mmCIF file of C-alpha atoms in Angstrom:
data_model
loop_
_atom_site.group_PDB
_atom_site.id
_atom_site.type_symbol
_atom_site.label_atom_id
_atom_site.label_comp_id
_atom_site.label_asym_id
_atom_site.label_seq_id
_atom_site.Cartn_x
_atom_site.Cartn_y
_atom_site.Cartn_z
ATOM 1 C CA UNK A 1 82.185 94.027 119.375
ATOM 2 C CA UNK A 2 82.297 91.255 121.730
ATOM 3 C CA UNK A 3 79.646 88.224 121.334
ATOM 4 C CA UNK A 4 80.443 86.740 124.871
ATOM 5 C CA UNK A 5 80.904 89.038 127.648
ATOM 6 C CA UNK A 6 82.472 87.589 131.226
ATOM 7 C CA UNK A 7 82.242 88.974 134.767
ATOM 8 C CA UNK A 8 84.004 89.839 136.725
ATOM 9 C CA UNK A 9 87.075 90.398 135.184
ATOM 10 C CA UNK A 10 89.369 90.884 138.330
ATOM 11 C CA UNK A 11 88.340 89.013 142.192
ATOM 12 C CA UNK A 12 90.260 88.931 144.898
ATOM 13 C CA UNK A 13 88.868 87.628 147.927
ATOM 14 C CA UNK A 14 89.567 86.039 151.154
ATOM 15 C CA UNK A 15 89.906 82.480 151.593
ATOM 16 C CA UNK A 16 87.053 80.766 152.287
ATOM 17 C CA UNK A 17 84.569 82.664 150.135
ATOM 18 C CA UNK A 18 82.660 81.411 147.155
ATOM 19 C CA UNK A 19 83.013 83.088 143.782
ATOM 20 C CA UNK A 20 80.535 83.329 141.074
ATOM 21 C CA UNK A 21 81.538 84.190 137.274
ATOM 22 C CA UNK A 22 79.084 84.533 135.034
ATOM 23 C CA UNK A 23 79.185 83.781 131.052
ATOM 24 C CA UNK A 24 76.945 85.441 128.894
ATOM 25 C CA UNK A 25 76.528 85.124 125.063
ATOM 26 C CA UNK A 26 75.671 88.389 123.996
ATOM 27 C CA UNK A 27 74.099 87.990 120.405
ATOM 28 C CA UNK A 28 73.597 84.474 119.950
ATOM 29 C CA UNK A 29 71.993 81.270 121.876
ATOM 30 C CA UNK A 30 74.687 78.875 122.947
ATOM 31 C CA UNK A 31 73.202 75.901 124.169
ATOM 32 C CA UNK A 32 76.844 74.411 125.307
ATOM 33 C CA UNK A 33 79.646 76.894 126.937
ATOM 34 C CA UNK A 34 83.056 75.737 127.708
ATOM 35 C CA UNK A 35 85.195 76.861 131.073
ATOM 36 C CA UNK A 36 88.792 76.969 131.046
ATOM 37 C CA UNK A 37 91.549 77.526 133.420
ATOM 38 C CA UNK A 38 94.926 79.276 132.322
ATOM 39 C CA UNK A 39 97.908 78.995 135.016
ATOM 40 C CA UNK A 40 100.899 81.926 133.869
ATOM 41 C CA UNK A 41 102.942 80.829 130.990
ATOM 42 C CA UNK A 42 100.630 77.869 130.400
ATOM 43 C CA UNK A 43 98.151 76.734 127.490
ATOM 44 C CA UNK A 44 94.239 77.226 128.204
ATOM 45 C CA UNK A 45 92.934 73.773 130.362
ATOM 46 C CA UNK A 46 89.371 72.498 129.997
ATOM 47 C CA UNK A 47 88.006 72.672 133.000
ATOM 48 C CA UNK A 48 84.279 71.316 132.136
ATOM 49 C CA UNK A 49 81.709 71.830 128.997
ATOM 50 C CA UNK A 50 78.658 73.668 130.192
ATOM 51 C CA UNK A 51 75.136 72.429 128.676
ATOM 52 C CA UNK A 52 72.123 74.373 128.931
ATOM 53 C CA UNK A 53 69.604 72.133 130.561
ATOM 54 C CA UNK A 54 71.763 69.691 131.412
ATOM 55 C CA UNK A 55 74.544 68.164 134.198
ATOM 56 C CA UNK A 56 77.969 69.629 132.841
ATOM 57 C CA UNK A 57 80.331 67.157 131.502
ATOM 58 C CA UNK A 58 83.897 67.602 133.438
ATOM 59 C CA UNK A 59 87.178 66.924 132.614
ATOM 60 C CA UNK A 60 89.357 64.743 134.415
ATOM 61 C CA UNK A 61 90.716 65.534 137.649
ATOM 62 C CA UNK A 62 88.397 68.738 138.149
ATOM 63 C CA UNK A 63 86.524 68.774 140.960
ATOM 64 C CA UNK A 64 82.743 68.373 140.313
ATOM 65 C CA UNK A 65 81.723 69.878 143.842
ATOM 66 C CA UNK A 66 84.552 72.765 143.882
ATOM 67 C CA UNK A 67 83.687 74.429 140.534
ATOM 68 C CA UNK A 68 79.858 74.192 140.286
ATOM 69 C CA UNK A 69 78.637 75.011 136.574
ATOM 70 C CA UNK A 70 75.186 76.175 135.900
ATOM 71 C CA UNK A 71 73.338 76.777 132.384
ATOM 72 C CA UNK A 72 70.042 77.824 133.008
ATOM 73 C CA UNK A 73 69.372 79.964 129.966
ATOM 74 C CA UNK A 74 70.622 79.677 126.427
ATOM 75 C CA UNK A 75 72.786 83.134 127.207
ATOM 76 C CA UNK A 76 74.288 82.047 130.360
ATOM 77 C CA UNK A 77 76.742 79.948 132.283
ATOM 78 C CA UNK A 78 77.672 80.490 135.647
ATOM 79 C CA UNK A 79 81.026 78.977 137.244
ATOM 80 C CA UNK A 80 81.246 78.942 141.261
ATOM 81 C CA UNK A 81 84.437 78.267 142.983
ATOM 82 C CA UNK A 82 83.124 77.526 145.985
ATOM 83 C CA UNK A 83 84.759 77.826 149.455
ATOM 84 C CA UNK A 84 87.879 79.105 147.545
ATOM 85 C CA UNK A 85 91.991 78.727 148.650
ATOM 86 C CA UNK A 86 95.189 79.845 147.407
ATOM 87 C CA UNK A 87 95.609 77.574 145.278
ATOM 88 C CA UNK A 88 92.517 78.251 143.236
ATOM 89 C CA UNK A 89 93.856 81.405 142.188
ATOM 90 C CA UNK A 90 94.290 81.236 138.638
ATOM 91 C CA UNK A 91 92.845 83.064 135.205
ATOM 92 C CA UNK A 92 89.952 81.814 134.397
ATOM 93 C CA UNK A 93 87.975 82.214 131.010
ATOM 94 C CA UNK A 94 85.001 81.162 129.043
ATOM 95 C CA UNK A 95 83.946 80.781 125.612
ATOM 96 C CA UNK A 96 80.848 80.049 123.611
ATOM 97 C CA UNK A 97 80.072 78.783 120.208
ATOM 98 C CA UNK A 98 76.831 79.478 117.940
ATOM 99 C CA UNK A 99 75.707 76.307 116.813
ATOM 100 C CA UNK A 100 74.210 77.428 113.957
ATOM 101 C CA UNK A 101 77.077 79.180 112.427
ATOM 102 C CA UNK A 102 78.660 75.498 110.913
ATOM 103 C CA UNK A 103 82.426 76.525 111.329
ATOM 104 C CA UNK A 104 81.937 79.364 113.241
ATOM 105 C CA UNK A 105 84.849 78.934 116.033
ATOM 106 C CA UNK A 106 84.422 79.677 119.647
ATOM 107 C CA UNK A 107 84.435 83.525 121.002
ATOM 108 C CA UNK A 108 85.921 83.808 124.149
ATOM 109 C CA UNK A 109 84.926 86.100 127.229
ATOM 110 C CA UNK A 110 87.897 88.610 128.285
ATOM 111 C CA UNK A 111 88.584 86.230 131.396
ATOM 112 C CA UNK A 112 88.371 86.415 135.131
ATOM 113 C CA UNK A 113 91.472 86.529 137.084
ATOM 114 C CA UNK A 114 90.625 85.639 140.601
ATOM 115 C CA UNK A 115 93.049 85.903 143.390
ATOM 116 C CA UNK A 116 92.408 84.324 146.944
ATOM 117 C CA UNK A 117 94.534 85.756 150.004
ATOM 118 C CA UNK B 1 92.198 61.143 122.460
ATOM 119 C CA UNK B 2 93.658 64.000 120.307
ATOM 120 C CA UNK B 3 96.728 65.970 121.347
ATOM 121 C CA UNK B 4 98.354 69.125 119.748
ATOM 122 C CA UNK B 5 102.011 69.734 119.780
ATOM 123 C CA UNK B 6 103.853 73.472 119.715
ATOM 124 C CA UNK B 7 107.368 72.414 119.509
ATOM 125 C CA UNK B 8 108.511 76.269 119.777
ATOM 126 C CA UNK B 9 108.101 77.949 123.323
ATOM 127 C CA UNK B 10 109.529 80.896 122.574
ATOM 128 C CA UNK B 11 110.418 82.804 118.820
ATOM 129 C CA UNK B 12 111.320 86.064 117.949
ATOM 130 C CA UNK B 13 111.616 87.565 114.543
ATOM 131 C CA UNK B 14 112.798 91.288 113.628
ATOM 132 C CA UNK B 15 109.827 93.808 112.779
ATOM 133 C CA UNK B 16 109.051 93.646 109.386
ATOM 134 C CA UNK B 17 110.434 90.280 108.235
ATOM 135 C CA UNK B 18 108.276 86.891 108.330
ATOM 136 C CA UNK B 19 108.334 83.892 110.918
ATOM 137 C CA UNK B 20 106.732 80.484 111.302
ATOM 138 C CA UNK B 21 105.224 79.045 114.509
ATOM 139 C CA UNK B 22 105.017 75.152 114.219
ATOM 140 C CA UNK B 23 102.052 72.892 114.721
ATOM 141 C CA UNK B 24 101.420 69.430 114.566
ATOM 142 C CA UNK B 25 98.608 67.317 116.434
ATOM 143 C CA UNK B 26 97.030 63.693 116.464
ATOM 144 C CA UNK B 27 93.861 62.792 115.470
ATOM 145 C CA UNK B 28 92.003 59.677 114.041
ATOM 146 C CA UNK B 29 89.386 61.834 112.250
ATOM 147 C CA UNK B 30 89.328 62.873 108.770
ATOM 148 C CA UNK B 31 87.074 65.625 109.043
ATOM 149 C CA UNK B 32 87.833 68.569 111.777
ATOM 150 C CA UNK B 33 88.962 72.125 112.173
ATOM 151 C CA UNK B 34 91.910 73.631 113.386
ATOM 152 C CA UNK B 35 92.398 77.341 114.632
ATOM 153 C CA UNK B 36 95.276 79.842 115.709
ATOM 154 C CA UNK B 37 94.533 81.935 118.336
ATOM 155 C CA UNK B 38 96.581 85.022 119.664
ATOM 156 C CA UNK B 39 96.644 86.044 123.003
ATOM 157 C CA UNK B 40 98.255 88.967 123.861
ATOM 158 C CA UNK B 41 99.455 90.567 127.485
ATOM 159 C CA UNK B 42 95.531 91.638 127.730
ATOM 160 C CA UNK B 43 95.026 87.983 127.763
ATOM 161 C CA UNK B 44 91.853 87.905 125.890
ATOM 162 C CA UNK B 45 91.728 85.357 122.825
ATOM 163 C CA UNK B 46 91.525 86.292 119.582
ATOM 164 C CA UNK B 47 90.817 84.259 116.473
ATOM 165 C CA UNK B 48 93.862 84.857 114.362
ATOM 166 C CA UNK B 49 92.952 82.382 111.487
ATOM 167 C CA UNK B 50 90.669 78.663 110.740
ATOM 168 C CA UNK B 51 90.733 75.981 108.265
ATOM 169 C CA UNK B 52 88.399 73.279 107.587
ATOM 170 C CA UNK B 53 90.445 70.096 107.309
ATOM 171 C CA UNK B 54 88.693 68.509 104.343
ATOM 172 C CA UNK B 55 89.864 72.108 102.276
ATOM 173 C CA UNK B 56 92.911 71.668 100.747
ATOM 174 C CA UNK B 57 93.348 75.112 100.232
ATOM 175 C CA UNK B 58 95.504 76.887 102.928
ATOM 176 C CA UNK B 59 93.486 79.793 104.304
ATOM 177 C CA UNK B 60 94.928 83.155 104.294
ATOM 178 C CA UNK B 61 94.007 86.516 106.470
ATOM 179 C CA UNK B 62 95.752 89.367 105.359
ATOM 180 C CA UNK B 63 99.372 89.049 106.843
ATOM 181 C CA UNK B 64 98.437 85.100 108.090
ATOM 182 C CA UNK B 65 99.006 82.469 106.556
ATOM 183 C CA UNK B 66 98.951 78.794 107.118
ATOM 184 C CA UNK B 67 100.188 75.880 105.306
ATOM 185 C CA UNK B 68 98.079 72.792 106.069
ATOM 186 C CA UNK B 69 99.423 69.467 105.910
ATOM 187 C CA UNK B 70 96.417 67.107 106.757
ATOM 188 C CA UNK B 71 99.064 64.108 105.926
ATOM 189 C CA UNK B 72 101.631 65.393 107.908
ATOM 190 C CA UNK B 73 99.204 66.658 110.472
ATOM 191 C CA UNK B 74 100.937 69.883 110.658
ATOM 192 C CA UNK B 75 99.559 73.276 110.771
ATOM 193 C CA UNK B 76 101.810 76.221 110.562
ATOM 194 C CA UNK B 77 101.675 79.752 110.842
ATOM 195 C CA UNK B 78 103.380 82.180 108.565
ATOM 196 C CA UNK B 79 103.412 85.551 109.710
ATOM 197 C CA UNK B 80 104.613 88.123 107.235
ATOM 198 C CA UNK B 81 105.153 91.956 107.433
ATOM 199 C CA UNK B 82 105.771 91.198 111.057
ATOM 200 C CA UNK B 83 104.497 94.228 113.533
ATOM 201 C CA UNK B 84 105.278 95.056 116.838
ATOM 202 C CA UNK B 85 101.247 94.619 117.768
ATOM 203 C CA UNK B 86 101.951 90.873 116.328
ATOM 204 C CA UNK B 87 103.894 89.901 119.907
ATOM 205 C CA UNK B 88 101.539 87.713 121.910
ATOM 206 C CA UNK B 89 101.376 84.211 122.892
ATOM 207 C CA UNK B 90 100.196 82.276 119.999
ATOM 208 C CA UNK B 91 97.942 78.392 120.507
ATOM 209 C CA UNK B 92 97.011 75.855 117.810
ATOM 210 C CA UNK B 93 93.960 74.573 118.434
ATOM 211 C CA UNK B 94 92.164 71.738 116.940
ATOM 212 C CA UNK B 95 88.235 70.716 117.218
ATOM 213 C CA UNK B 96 86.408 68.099 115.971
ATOM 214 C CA UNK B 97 82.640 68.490 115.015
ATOM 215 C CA UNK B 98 80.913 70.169 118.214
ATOM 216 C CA UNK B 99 83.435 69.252 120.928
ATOM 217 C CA UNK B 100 85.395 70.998 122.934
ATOM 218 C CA UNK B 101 88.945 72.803 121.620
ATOM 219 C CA UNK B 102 92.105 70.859 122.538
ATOM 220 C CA UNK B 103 94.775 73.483 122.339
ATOM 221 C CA UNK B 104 98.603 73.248 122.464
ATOM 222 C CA UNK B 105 100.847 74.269 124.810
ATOM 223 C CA UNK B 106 101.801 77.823 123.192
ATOM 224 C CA UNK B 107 104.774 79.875 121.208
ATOM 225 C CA UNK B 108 105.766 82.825 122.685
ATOM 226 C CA UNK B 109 106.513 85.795 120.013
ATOM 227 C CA UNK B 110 108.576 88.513 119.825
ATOM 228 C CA UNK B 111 108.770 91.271 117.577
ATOM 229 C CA UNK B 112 112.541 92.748 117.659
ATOM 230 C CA UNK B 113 111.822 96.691 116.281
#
């Protein structure tokens, strides 16, 4: 069964309007989540690395005060596009990796696809 | 900063018979881990195969192969018995210790019944 569970899975909203998508690890404790961003027809991008506790750690060229990223709990990350356009429509998707499972790779949520008119 | 490389956008292979998806990547570290993940229309990710870079043996899962070339840095994917449920979009993905994954750009399959 699944070990991270995202939601929502489907958004579409009007422009303007802020978006929350929530990250949950289901049967483990991840104390770092990652956020990507998929366009169609293109690889997975790193959007920012989530750290329970902690400031998240963005990637270059992402937008620290458009996608707000909070950990507050070992079981959840949060990702708000806030005052969201057109052009923030996209798939996004989050993963998670138990740190105490040495090679153990990352399980990924089923993905958000958000859609701004 | 490491890159991976999927020279193949696009493959197709006739149900039944076997295909190889190509990947290669950079990396100044002699210790990492590199994964294939499938994604199919669904677009969830799914662990297809891993292999722990200081293991010389190539890991196999059922039908999945890879042969490992920590020299070369290439990482291939053999697919044999191929299956109509096989056609997805297919990433190489490396990661180093804890980081994040750096994944490559993608290989489109097909499965021709």
């Amino acid at each position: 069964g699944a070990v991270v569970s995202q939601h929502p899975s489907r958004v579409i909203c009007k422009s303007g309007t802020s978006v929350k998508i929530e990250c949950r690890s289901l049967d483990f404790q991840a104390t770092t989540m990652f956020w990507y961003r998929q366009f169609p027809k293109q690889s997975l991008m790193l959007m920012a690395t989530s750290n329970e506790g902690s400031k998240a750690t963005y990637e270059q060229g992402v937008e620290k005060d458009k996608f707000l990223i909070n950990h507050a709990s070992l079981t959840l990350s949060t990702l708000t596009v806030t005052s969201a356009h057109p052009e923030d429509s996209s798939f996004y998707i989050c993963s998670a990796r138990d740190p105490g499972q040495g090679l153990q790779p990352q399980h990924f949520g089923d993905g958000t696809r958000l859609s701004i008119l | 900063a490491q890159t991976v490389t999927q020279s193949q956008p696009e493959m197709s292979v006739q149900e039944a018979e076997t295909v190889t998806l190509s990947c290669t990547y950079d990396t100044s570290e002699s210790d990492y881990y590199l994964f294939w993940y499938k994604q199919p229309p669904s677009r969830q990710m799914i662990l297809v195969i891993r292999q722990e870079a200081y293991k010389q043996q190539n890991a196999t899962e059922n039908r999945f192969s890879v042969n490992f070339q920590k020299a070369a840095k290439s990482f291939s994917l053999k697919i044999s018995d191929s299956q109509l449920g096989d056609a997805a979009m297919y990433f190489c993905a490396y990661r180093f210790g804890n980081e994040k994954l750096t994944f490559g750009t993608g290989t489109r399959l097909t499965i021709i019944p």
